[in-house]
């Protein structure tokens, strides 16, 4: 029972919601009955709190130490520690912590009247301290409840959008097809790149130099691995025709950045000059040989940002156009569409964009809990970390906790 | 402003910090020591700002860059604790700690280029990293204080006031730690659709957060047994270091974390 994993999507709507609501009801019930049945206090007293916290801490340290590759080998694999987030042991301990914390949260909320009294009598520090503690308990409880009960409701799938072609199907992490309630058409894809960099490559060490010359404009110079590099000409979009050795400006699919560079050895004065380019699917790369296995090379420029302009059409024919960038997903109903990648082999000429579609019905609850936790952190800071006068008794829930 | 100027700014800041620490012992008032130390922190901040401008991005991307913020925030935390609780030795401790990190950056310089991958171009980048560095600085300061109280030559039992200072620093440090985690979760949701993915960095961040949370919950029951409280603080700081840079060397995290840099 304790070994192995919990099946994915253990709880799904509507059962996830039914289970969460009943669980919260039970928490309130346990708190309300704790005076009559003293043994119920063992679920949320100080010892329970410390034990569940320490148990989860130990499990998380094991989580961090064991490689999470899902292997079944060895003791860690048999106990399910190689896939810890699905393991029964870990989830049972989290559930114990969630229960202890949940009942404690109900108790904290039951003291809202006392906190209002602190505010009325001008005990601001006490109020801030108590409010911070209550908000932390509430927010972490909500995060744990929504994390555990809502995990089965989340849908995450990836699609590959090609320029001008509608896509209505995606695939989840296990490769299963997911039918989307809308279709996506990639209207435009652009990559904004950083300036190209020139490195000295040492073929004996098979390594690039640590220093480099960032070619932001013509005329830039730098000392790189014992060579003085000077970018005499810089073409942002260029091409080199077959049989030619010179790069020329070219506005065409597959055009590449190219730099005419002069390299002078800092100790011997030896000089080399020539074109260097990272190449593309159309044009091959060029490097400048420096002798002794060294060469000036240009890796493909790194992307500063990439953007997909997509049109999203639902089953009723309603159409929306949105720009999607990393950190800026598009929202469509309960779905969010994220920029996940593109065809890096084509670089700025990519006509393909990888998008990730995520449906998370518990989004707003988690979002609200996180903001609440930020507020509680601010309150804790404002109260100067000073423990409120009432905290001495409130930290021992087994002694006169209830108002 | 580039990395080659760091040694000059670092040296000037170190001189001010040491002068502040000496002034804390020599003068009766708080102001001379605090002013000198603040002067050191200001010089350090000038370098960070200059580097920020020249890199055209916040210097928060590499471990070396986060060490800059750590030195800065440790010095600020030291000054704040000195001003609040008047412990003379804290300025010496925070100065030594800041200078150690300055020396590491001088001896192990890193190439700082202007590129910032798209995922790092978020409104959460600067607050997330700076809040975490502030938390690390505060929790580093409280660890030093705990070790001092635990192992001081006089073997005197820590006073209630000293333990309250420990608790207050942990509370504020933990509040910053929580804020850093929350900002990370909000950022992660915007970047790739998950609040939390149990990436090794996140796993160790959770362990660190729980370690200090355990301390906060255990403390009321450990009023006489301060050794266990100090041991837990030292252990939690080990977890913190695993989270900060330890995962870069941890075999189980290799190739499994997007946070290894």
XYZ file of C-alpha atoms in Angstrom:
664
model
C 0.000 0.000 0.000
C 2.676 2.456 1.016
C 4.865 1.708 -1.973
C 4.278 2.613 -5.598
C 2.481 5.630 -7.004
C -0.874 7.326 -6.903
C -2.516 7.124 -10.320
C -2.457 10.356 -12.306
C -5.719 12.286 -12.124
C -6.672 10.580 -8.867
C -9.525 13.059 -8.473
C -11.339 14.778 -11.306
C -14.191 17.262 -11.425
C -16.869 16.985 -10.070
C -15.448 14.510 -7.521
C -12.472 16.739 -6.758
C -14.802 19.576 -5.769
C -17.152 17.276 -3.845
C -14.189 15.774 -1.963
C -12.685 19.210 -1.209
C -15.964 20.642 0.109
C -16.611 17.572 2.298
C -13.041 17.648 3.558
C -13.406 21.311 4.580
C -16.713 20.469 6.275
C -14.978 17.704 8.236
C -12.220 20.096 9.328
C -14.814 22.503 10.752
C -16.652 19.609 12.361
C -13.477 18.261 14.027
C -12.704 21.710 15.391
C -16.248 22.144 16.697
C -16.213 18.691 18.363
C -12.714 19.008 19.813
C -14.034 20.224 23.184
C -16.389 17.291 23.567
C -14.008 14.632 22.251
C -10.549 15.527 23.528
C -8.817 12.905 21.373
C -9.771 14.942 18.300
C -7.289 17.558 19.515
C -4.465 15.155 18.769
C -5.166 15.860 15.095
C -4.192 19.507 15.425
C -2.375 20.102 18.689
C 1.230 21.256 18.991
C 2.647 17.730 18.800
C 0.663 16.941 15.670
C 1.804 20.174 14.079
C 5.488 19.568 14.855
C 5.339 15.898 13.848
C 3.657 16.552 10.509
C 5.985 19.471 9.726
C 9.092 17.435 10.584
C 7.840 14.413 8.587
C 7.189 16.473 5.472
C 10.569 18.183 5.903
C 12.353 14.805 6.036
C 10.434 13.579 2.983
C 11.277 16.734 1.032
C 14.969 16.357 1.875
C 14.772 12.774 0.542
C 12.902 14.210 -2.465
C 15.825 16.539 -3.128
C 18.500 13.891 -2.642
C 16.961 11.139 -4.796
C 16.975 11.590 -8.551
C 13.371 11.823 -9.764
C 13.595 9.535 -12.779
C 10.772 7.120 -11.905
C 13.218 4.213 -11.660
C 12.005 1.122 -9.769
C 15.527 0.000 -8.806
C 16.847 -0.060 -5.254
C 15.072 0.769 -2.020
C 14.270 4.316 -3.142
C 12.637 3.012 -6.306
C 10.630 0.319 -4.477
C 9.334 2.853 -1.953
C 8.358 5.200 -4.768
C 10.872 7.871 -3.763
C 12.119 8.195 -7.357
C 8.711 9.572 -8.256
C 8.048 11.305 -4.975
C 5.182 13.613 -5.968
C 3.095 10.521 -6.852
C 4.201 8.400 -3.886
C 1.679 7.328 -1.276
C 4.021 7.979 1.671
C 4.738 11.551 0.648
C 1.112 12.338 -0.127
C -0.144 10.806 3.116
C 2.303 12.958 5.059
C 1.205 16.015 3.107
C -2.416 15.096 3.865
C -1.576 14.838 7.591
C 0.062 18.264 7.489
C -2.880 19.675 5.515
C -5.336 18.307 8.096
C -3.435 19.592 11.115
C -2.962 22.968 9.438
C -6.560 23.054 8.198
C -8.125 22.601 11.645
C -5.686 25.088 13.086
C -6.761 27.542 10.383
C -10.404 27.108 11.371
C -9.368 27.855 14.962
C -7.462 30.961 13.824
C -10.466 32.205 11.857
C -12.639 31.635 14.923
C -10.592 34.304 16.686
C -11.331 37.050 14.170
C -13.381 38.822 16.830
C -10.409 38.930 19.206
C -8.252 40.442 16.493
C -10.854 43.115 15.822
C -10.703 43.859 19.566
C -6.928 44.344 19.350
C -7.452 46.842 16.575
C -10.125 48.705 18.565
C -7.915 48.931 21.661
C -4.950 50.201 19.652
C -2.740 47.108 20.065
C -1.497 47.463 16.511
C 1.617 45.261 16.815
C -0.401 42.446 18.341
C -3.006 42.831 15.625
C -0.401 42.808 12.835
C 1.299 39.760 14.294
C -1.950 37.816 14.704
C -3.313 38.909 11.327
C -0.053 37.827 9.630
C -0.167 34.438 11.324
C -3.836 33.867 10.472
C -3.307 34.869 6.850
C -0.293 32.541 6.538
C -2.348 29.652 7.915
C -5.275 30.438 5.608
C -3.143 30.855 2.483
C -1.012 27.736 3.018
C -4.174 25.726 3.787
C -5.817 26.897 0.566
C -2.639 26.143 -1.395
C -2.403 22.615 0.001
C -6.123 21.862 -0.453
C -6.213 23.166 -4.011
C -2.870 21.503 -4.803
C -4.028 18.101 -3.616
C -7.707 18.137 -4.618
C -7.202 20.147 -7.810
C -4.226 18.265 -9.243
C -6.436 15.927 -11.298
C -8.383 18.756 -12.926
C -5.452 20.405 -14.648
C -5.035 19.788 -18.380
C -1.696 20.578 -19.956
C -0.969 19.784 -23.570
C 1.370 20.908 -26.311
C 0.738 21.642 -29.963
C 2.933 22.519 -32.903
C 1.521 25.410 -34.917
C 2.727 25.900 -38.496
C 2.280 29.190 -40.282
C -1.269 29.445 -41.660
C -2.379 25.919 -40.682
C -5.248 25.500 -38.170
C -4.586 23.127 -35.256
C -7.348 21.763 -33.007
C -5.542 18.835 -31.383
C -2.700 18.742 -28.897
C -0.809 16.031 -27.012
C -0.359 15.699 -23.255
C 2.895 14.727 -21.487
C 2.207 11.026 -22.127
C 1.551 11.644 -25.829
C -2.212 11.150 -25.589
C -4.282 13.268 -27.966
C -6.299 16.083 -26.414
C -9.144 17.678 -28.374
C -9.130 21.426 -27.788
C -12.379 23.423 -27.630
C -10.853 25.862 -30.136
C -8.499 25.864 -33.100
C -5.265 27.845 -33.302
C -3.726 29.345 -36.445
C -0.191 30.764 -36.345
C -0.454 34.066 -38.229
C 3.084 35.320 -37.669
C 6.225 34.258 -35.823
C 9.132 36.581 -35.056
C 12.391 36.223 -33.146
C 14.174 39.224 -31.697
C 17.799 38.154 -31.266
C 20.777 39.462 -29.311
C 23.808 40.706 -31.270
C 26.073 37.865 -32.486
C 29.119 36.977 -30.362
C 32.559 35.982 -31.572
C 34.504 33.430 -29.544
C 37.909 31.803 -30.013
C 37.398 28.050 -30.320
C 40.223 25.784 -29.200
C 39.839 22.448 -31.011
C 42.432 20.739 -28.752
C 40.406 21.586 -25.645
C 37.131 21.376 -27.598
C 35.986 24.515 -25.789
C 34.952 28.071 -26.507
C 36.852 30.929 -24.875
C 35.280 32.424 -21.746
C 35.686 35.935 -23.180
C 33.932 36.994 -26.362
C 33.351 39.973 -28.618
C 29.705 41.060 -28.748
C 29.161 42.599 -32.195
C 26.576 45.282 -31.608
C 27.921 47.500 -34.389
C 30.827 47.799 -36.777
C 34.165 48.725 -35.236
C 33.779 47.018 -31.852
C 36.995 45.489 -30.484
C 38.005 43.209 -27.610
C 40.814 40.990 -26.328
C 39.648 37.389 -26.500
C 41.821 34.454 -25.379
C 45.099 36.136 -26.319
C 43.787 37.606 -29.593
C 42.769 41.195 -30.325
C 39.534 40.909 -32.324
C 38.141 43.765 -34.361
C 34.770 43.617 -36.138
C 35.545 45.625 -39.295
C 32.217 44.937 -41.077
C 28.925 43.675 -39.709
C 25.961 42.548 -41.798
C 22.825 41.622 -39.851
C 21.266 39.787 -42.819
C 23.733 38.380 -45.281
C 24.487 35.432 -47.510
C 27.483 33.886 -49.221
C 26.849 32.424 -52.663
C 28.392 29.059 -53.595
C 31.996 29.479 -54.701
C 32.151 32.970 -53.209
C 34.184 33.899 -50.117
C 32.541 37.251 -49.458
C 29.275 37.811 -47.595
C 26.834 40.318 -49.114
C 23.703 41.921 -47.755
C 20.712 39.731 -48.458
C 17.088 40.067 -47.363
C 15.935 36.549 -47.945
C 14.781 33.504 -46.008
C 17.839 31.899 -44.398
C 19.920 35.108 -44.317
C 22.510 35.066 -41.528
C 24.521 37.598 -39.510
C 28.118 37.840 -40.785
C 31.157 39.710 -39.457
C 34.410 40.537 -41.245
C 36.869 40.201 -38.400
C 40.557 40.943 -37.980
C 42.418 38.940 -35.325
C 45.880 39.924 -34.080
C 47.839 37.719 -31.702
C 48.674 39.782 -28.628
C 52.075 38.151 -28.056
C 53.372 37.424 -31.600
C 51.556 40.081 -33.647
C 50.394 37.420 -36.129
C 47.309 38.676 -38.075
C 44.374 36.916 -39.716
C 41.272 38.376 -41.335
C 38.119 36.949 -42.862
C 34.362 36.467 -42.673
C 32.754 34.648 -39.758
C 29.114 33.562 -39.660
C 26.942 31.166 -37.702
C 25.255 29.772 -40.830
C 21.675 28.651 -41.344
C 19.787 25.951 -43.210
C 20.518 27.803 -46.441
C 24.062 29.053 -45.854
C 26.862 27.091 -44.241
C 28.766 28.543 -41.291
C 32.159 30.222 -41.658
C 35.001 30.543 -39.180
C 38.393 32.240 -39.247
C 41.310 29.829 -38.704
C 44.035 31.223 -36.421
C 46.463 28.291 -36.599
C 47.328 25.731 -33.893
C 43.760 24.439 -33.892
C 42.230 27.774 -32.891
C 39.548 29.622 -34.838
C 37.194 32.594 -34.453
C 33.637 31.271 -34.487
C 30.111 32.659 -34.125
C 27.469 30.475 -32.378
C 23.847 31.153 -33.430
C 22.721 34.413 -31.749
C 20.623 33.930 -28.606
C 16.950 34.882 -28.718
C 16.003 37.977 -26.719
C 12.301 37.297 -27.170
C 10.104 35.375 -29.555
C 6.510 36.118 -30.405
C 3.671 34.133 -31.945
C 0.664 35.991 -33.303
C -2.176 33.482 -33.287
C -5.846 33.553 -34.120
C -8.048 31.403 -31.913
C -11.457 30.319 -33.160
C -14.000 28.475 -31.032
C -16.690 26.024 -32.167
C -19.216 28.852 -32.612
C -16.899 30.634 -34.998
C -15.869 33.421 -32.585
C -12.350 34.540 -33.498
C -9.728 36.279 -31.380
C -6.201 37.363 -32.275
C -3.498 37.361 -29.590
C 0.254 37.871 -29.301
C 1.966 35.201 -27.194
C 5.449 35.657 -25.728
C 7.360 33.903 -22.965
C 5.903 35.215 -19.671
C 2.915 36.636 -21.570
C 0.408 33.831 -22.229
C -2.839 34.426 -24.076
C -6.046 33.746 -22.176
C -8.959 32.092 -23.879
C -11.840 31.214 -21.539
C -10.530 28.766 -18.926
C -7.465 28.111 -21.071
C -4.136 29.853 -21.209
C -1.844 29.442 -24.217
C 1.896 29.679 -23.553
C 4.859 30.197 -25.850
C 6.941 27.033 -25.373
C 9.465 27.027 -28.221
C 10.186 27.190 -31.940
C 12.358 25.528 -34.538
C 15.776 26.638 -33.280
C 17.507 25.093 -36.305
C 15.755 27.707 -38.458
C 16.275 30.479 -35.902
C 14.639 33.758 -36.926
C 13.254 32.067 -40.054
C 11.265 29.502 -38.129
C 7.739 28.986 -39.478
C 6.855 26.734 -36.562
C 5.883 27.657 -33.022
C 5.463 25.248 -30.115
C 2.566 26.306 -27.893
C 1.387 24.892 -24.591
C -2.308 24.981 -23.684
C -3.167 24.818 -19.990
C -6.598 24.534 -18.400
C -6.504 25.085 -14.655
C -9.959 25.442 -13.038
C -8.368 26.118 -9.633
C -6.311 29.027 -10.967
C -8.112 31.872 -9.222
C -8.175 30.115 -5.846
C -4.415 29.463 -5.911
C -3.725 32.946 -7.259
C -5.757 34.527 -4.435
C -3.998 32.360 -1.819
C -0.569 33.375 -3.117
C -1.426 37.084 -2.999
C -2.798 36.556 0.499
C 0.504 34.997 1.486
C 2.371 38.009 0.108
C 0.164 40.262 2.220
C 0.854 38.120 5.296
C 4.614 38.381 4.635
C 4.295 42.152 4.445
C 2.311 42.207 7.715
C 4.933 40.014 9.388
C 7.642 42.415 8.232
C 5.643 45.451 9.383
C 5.152 43.944 12.830
C 8.959 43.880 12.945
C 9.091 40.178 13.594
C 7.996 40.918 17.116
C 5.926 38.214 18.621
C 2.546 39.400 19.829
C 1.785 39.207 23.514
C -0.976 36.707 22.880
C 1.289 34.489 20.832
C 2.693 32.763 23.912
C -0.570 31.020 24.610
C -1.710 30.779 21.005
C 1.309 28.721 20.034
C 0.009 25.943 22.272
C -3.328 24.982 20.760
C -3.895 22.209 23.292
C -4.316 24.752 26.077
C -7.447 26.872 25.990
C -7.353 27.422 22.275
C -10.995 28.051 21.736
C -12.507 31.410 22.568
C 31.304 50.249 -15.296
C 32.370 46.646 -15.725
C 33.712 43.751 -13.718
C 37.295 45.098 -13.801
C 36.184 48.012 -11.567
C 34.781 45.698 -8.927
C 38.004 45.320 -6.952
C 38.166 49.087 -6.339
C 34.549 49.436 -5.243
C 34.777 46.213 -3.224
C 37.939 47.422 -1.453
C 36.434 50.849 -0.691
C 33.248 49.262 0.639
C 35.247 46.766 2.732
C 37.286 49.592 4.303
C 34.099 51.456 5.252
C 32.471 48.306 6.637
C 35.523 47.470 8.773
C 35.747 51.104 9.920
C 32.055 50.901 10.884
C 32.656 47.677 12.799
C 35.581 49.255 14.677
C 33.517 52.384 15.401
C 30.787 50.181 16.879
C 33.274 49.068 19.561
C 34.944 52.432 20.071
C 32.085 54.925 20.140
C 29.114 55.036 22.471
C 26.484 56.093 19.939
C 25.001 54.153 17.067
C 25.328 56.853 14.426
C 29.109 56.897 13.647
C 29.269 53.129 13.156
C 25.992 52.977 11.231
C 26.987 55.928 9.023
C 30.367 54.407 8.134
C 28.804 51.020 7.394
C 26.040 52.634 5.333
C 28.717 54.487 3.420
C 30.294 51.107 2.517
C 26.919 49.721 1.440
C 26.266 52.856 -0.649
C 29.609 52.461 -2.453
C 28.728 48.828 -3.119
C 25.304 49.843 -4.415
C 26.932 52.350 -6.780
C 28.903 49.471 -8.346
C 25.778 47.272 -8.621
C 23.858 50.146 -10.234
C 26.716 50.885 -12.644
C 26.944 47.221 -13.603
C 23.151 47.147 -14.072
C 23.349 50.121 -16.461
C 26.322 48.776 -18.425
C 24.861 45.269 -18.733
C 21.483 46.751 -19.722
C 19.822 44.157 -17.476
C 19.679 43.509 -13.717
C 22.856 41.815 -12.475
C 20.972 38.851 -11.029
C 21.502 36.138 -13.595
C 24.634 34.307 -12.457
C 25.700 33.005 -9.046
C 28.452 35.657 -9.032
C 25.865 38.360 -9.569
C 23.659 37.037 -6.759
C 26.756 37.125 -4.507
C 26.914 40.884 -5.137
C 23.391 41.285 -3.766
C 24.154 38.966 -0.884
C 27.150 41.086 0.201
C 24.991 44.198 -0.069
C 21.991 42.824 1.831
C 24.134 41.197 4.558
C 25.693 44.593 5.233
C 22.235 46.228 5.340
C 20.896 43.468 7.630
C 23.910 43.946 9.933
C 23.331 47.713 10.136
C 19.592 47.228 10.777
C 20.225 44.711 13.574
C 22.893 46.948 15.107
C 20.591 49.981 15.008
C 17.659 48.019 16.431
C 19.353 45.898 19.135
C 22.709 47.683 19.620
C 24.816 44.501 19.384
C 28.306 45.830 18.649
C 29.701 42.558 17.318
C 27.013 42.136 14.619
C 28.646 44.780 12.413
C 31.946 42.915 12.564
C 30.219 39.651 11.693
C 28.192 41.104 8.838
C 31.257 42.970 7.509
C 33.379 39.813 7.510
C 30.580 37.884 5.809
C 30.113 40.556 3.129
C 33.860 40.825 2.546
C 34.192 37.030 2.185
C 31.651 37.155 -0.658
C 33.433 40.158 -2.194
C 36.693 38.153 -2.119
C 35.019 35.152 -3.757
C 33.834 37.406 -6.574
C 37.296 38.954 -6.931
C 39.057 35.573 -6.976
C 36.446 33.852 -9.121
C 35.260 36.462 -11.565
C 32.554 35.441 -13.990
C 31.912 36.683 -17.471
C 28.926 38.958 -17.318
C 27.281 39.413 -20.681
C 24.153 41.280 -21.635
C 22.022 38.360 -22.700
C 18.973 37.549 -20.660
C 16.994 34.539 -21.783
C 13.312 35.223 -22.519
C 12.055 33.402 -19.396
C 14.051 35.816 -17.193
C 12.448 38.867 -18.823
C 9.645 39.131 -16.303
C 8.414 41.751 -13.878
C 9.004 39.136 -11.165
C 12.723 38.671 -11.885
C 14.066 41.585 -9.834
C 11.724 41.334 -6.805
C 12.027 37.519 -6.698
C 15.845 37.507 -6.610
C 16.299 40.555 -4.373
C 13.713 39.342 -1.824
C 15.435 35.946 -1.723
C 18.855 37.543 -1.272
C 17.482 39.659 1.581
C 16.084 36.499 3.182
C 19.417 34.699 2.758
C 21.238 37.656 4.302
C 18.934 37.824 7.331
C 19.014 34.074 7.866
C 22.800 34.075 7.425
C 23.056 36.787 10.085
C 20.843 34.857 12.512
C 22.898 31.696 11.931
C 26.071 33.563 12.845
C 24.344 34.923 15.923
C 23.094 31.465 16.900
C 26.565 29.932 16.513
C 27.988 32.744 18.649
C 25.404 32.208 21.395
C 25.850 28.454 21.228
C 29.651 28.319 21.284
C 30.745 31.551 22.970
C 33.736 31.089 25.282
C 31.851 32.239 28.388
C 29.350 29.323 28.012
C 26.735 31.740 29.326
C 23.122 30.697 28.741
C 21.445 32.930 26.145
C 19.240 35.573 27.673
C 15.545 35.999 26.827
C 16.453 39.155 24.884
C 19.060 37.308 22.826
C 16.622 34.520 22.001
C 13.966 37.091 21.083
C 16.411 38.639 18.658
C 16.979 35.209 17.072
C 13.230 34.680 16.780
C 12.622 38.130 15.312
C 15.338 37.710 12.681
C 14.025 34.261 11.727
C 10.468 35.621 11.479
C 11.485 38.481 9.197
C 13.833 36.227 7.190
C 11.083 33.634 6.844
C 8.631 36.337 5.718
C 11.089 37.322 2.967
C 11.621 33.641 2.112
C 7.835 33.173 1.788
C 7.535 36.293 -0.375
C 10.341 35.011 -2.620
C 8.623 31.642 -3.003
C 5.267 33.243 -3.777
C 6.802 35.546 -6.378
C 8.557 32.526 -7.906
C 5.232 30.666 -8.107
C 3.438 33.627 -9.714
C 6.302 33.995 -12.196
C 6.388 30.263 -12.986
C 2.663 30.288 -13.751
C 3.153 33.134 -16.224
C 6.200 31.535 -17.797
C 5.214 27.898 -18.217
C 1.779 27.303 -16.752
C 2.695 25.629 -13.442
C 2.818 27.225 -10.011
C 5.165 24.583 -8.704
C 6.973 21.758 -10.507
C 9.202 20.185 -7.816
C 12.268 21.260 -9.757
C 15.312 20.505 -7.495
C 15.679 24.228 -6.722
C 12.027 24.396 -5.672
C 12.337 21.201 -3.646
C 15.246 22.590 -1.634
C 13.486 25.957 -1.329
C 10.531 24.105 0.224
C 12.901 22.217 2.563
C 14.516 25.512 3.643
C 11.124 27.144 4.191
C 9.931 24.170 6.249
C 13.166 24.070 8.273
C 12.693 27.641 9.494
C 8.957 27.101 9.906
C 9.741 24.136 12.162
C 12.032 26.388 14.200
C 9.238 28.962 14.604
C 6.827 26.270 15.788
C 9.333 24.504 18.049
C 10.684 27.587 19.800
C 7.814 28.120 22.282
C 8.441 24.606 23.613
C 12.216 25.023 23.759
C 12.503 27.896 26.163
C 15.151 26.104 28.233
C 16.751 23.911 25.587
C 18.352 26.501 23.344
C 20.882 24.011 21.897
C 18.207 22.228 19.857
C 16.934 25.574 18.557
C 20.472 26.607 17.535
C 21.106 23.213 15.922
C 17.905 23.593 13.899
C 18.975 27.067 12.768
C 22.361 25.770 11.624
C 20.700 22.805 9.867
C 18.175 25.092 8.148
C 21.001 27.302 6.934
C 22.642 24.215 5.403
C 19.364 23.566 3.570
C 19.384 27.196 2.433
C 22.876 26.815 0.979
C 21.843 23.640 -0.805
C 18.993 25.633 -2.351
C 21.168 28.609 -3.267
C 24.198 26.952 -4.883
C 24.468 23.385 -3.563
C 22.166 21.982 -6.248
C 24.725 23.048 -8.875
C 26.891 20.212 -7.540
C 24.214 17.760 -6.383
C 24.213 14.614 -8.584
C 20.431 14.150 -8.355
C 19.863 17.671 -9.714
C 22.177 17.473 -12.725
C 20.178 17.848 -15.923
C 16.952 17.970 -13.916
C 16.756 21.642 -12.990
C 16.100 24.751 -15.044
C 17.624 26.712 -12.157
C 21.209 25.457 -12.485
C 23.412 28.280 -13.735
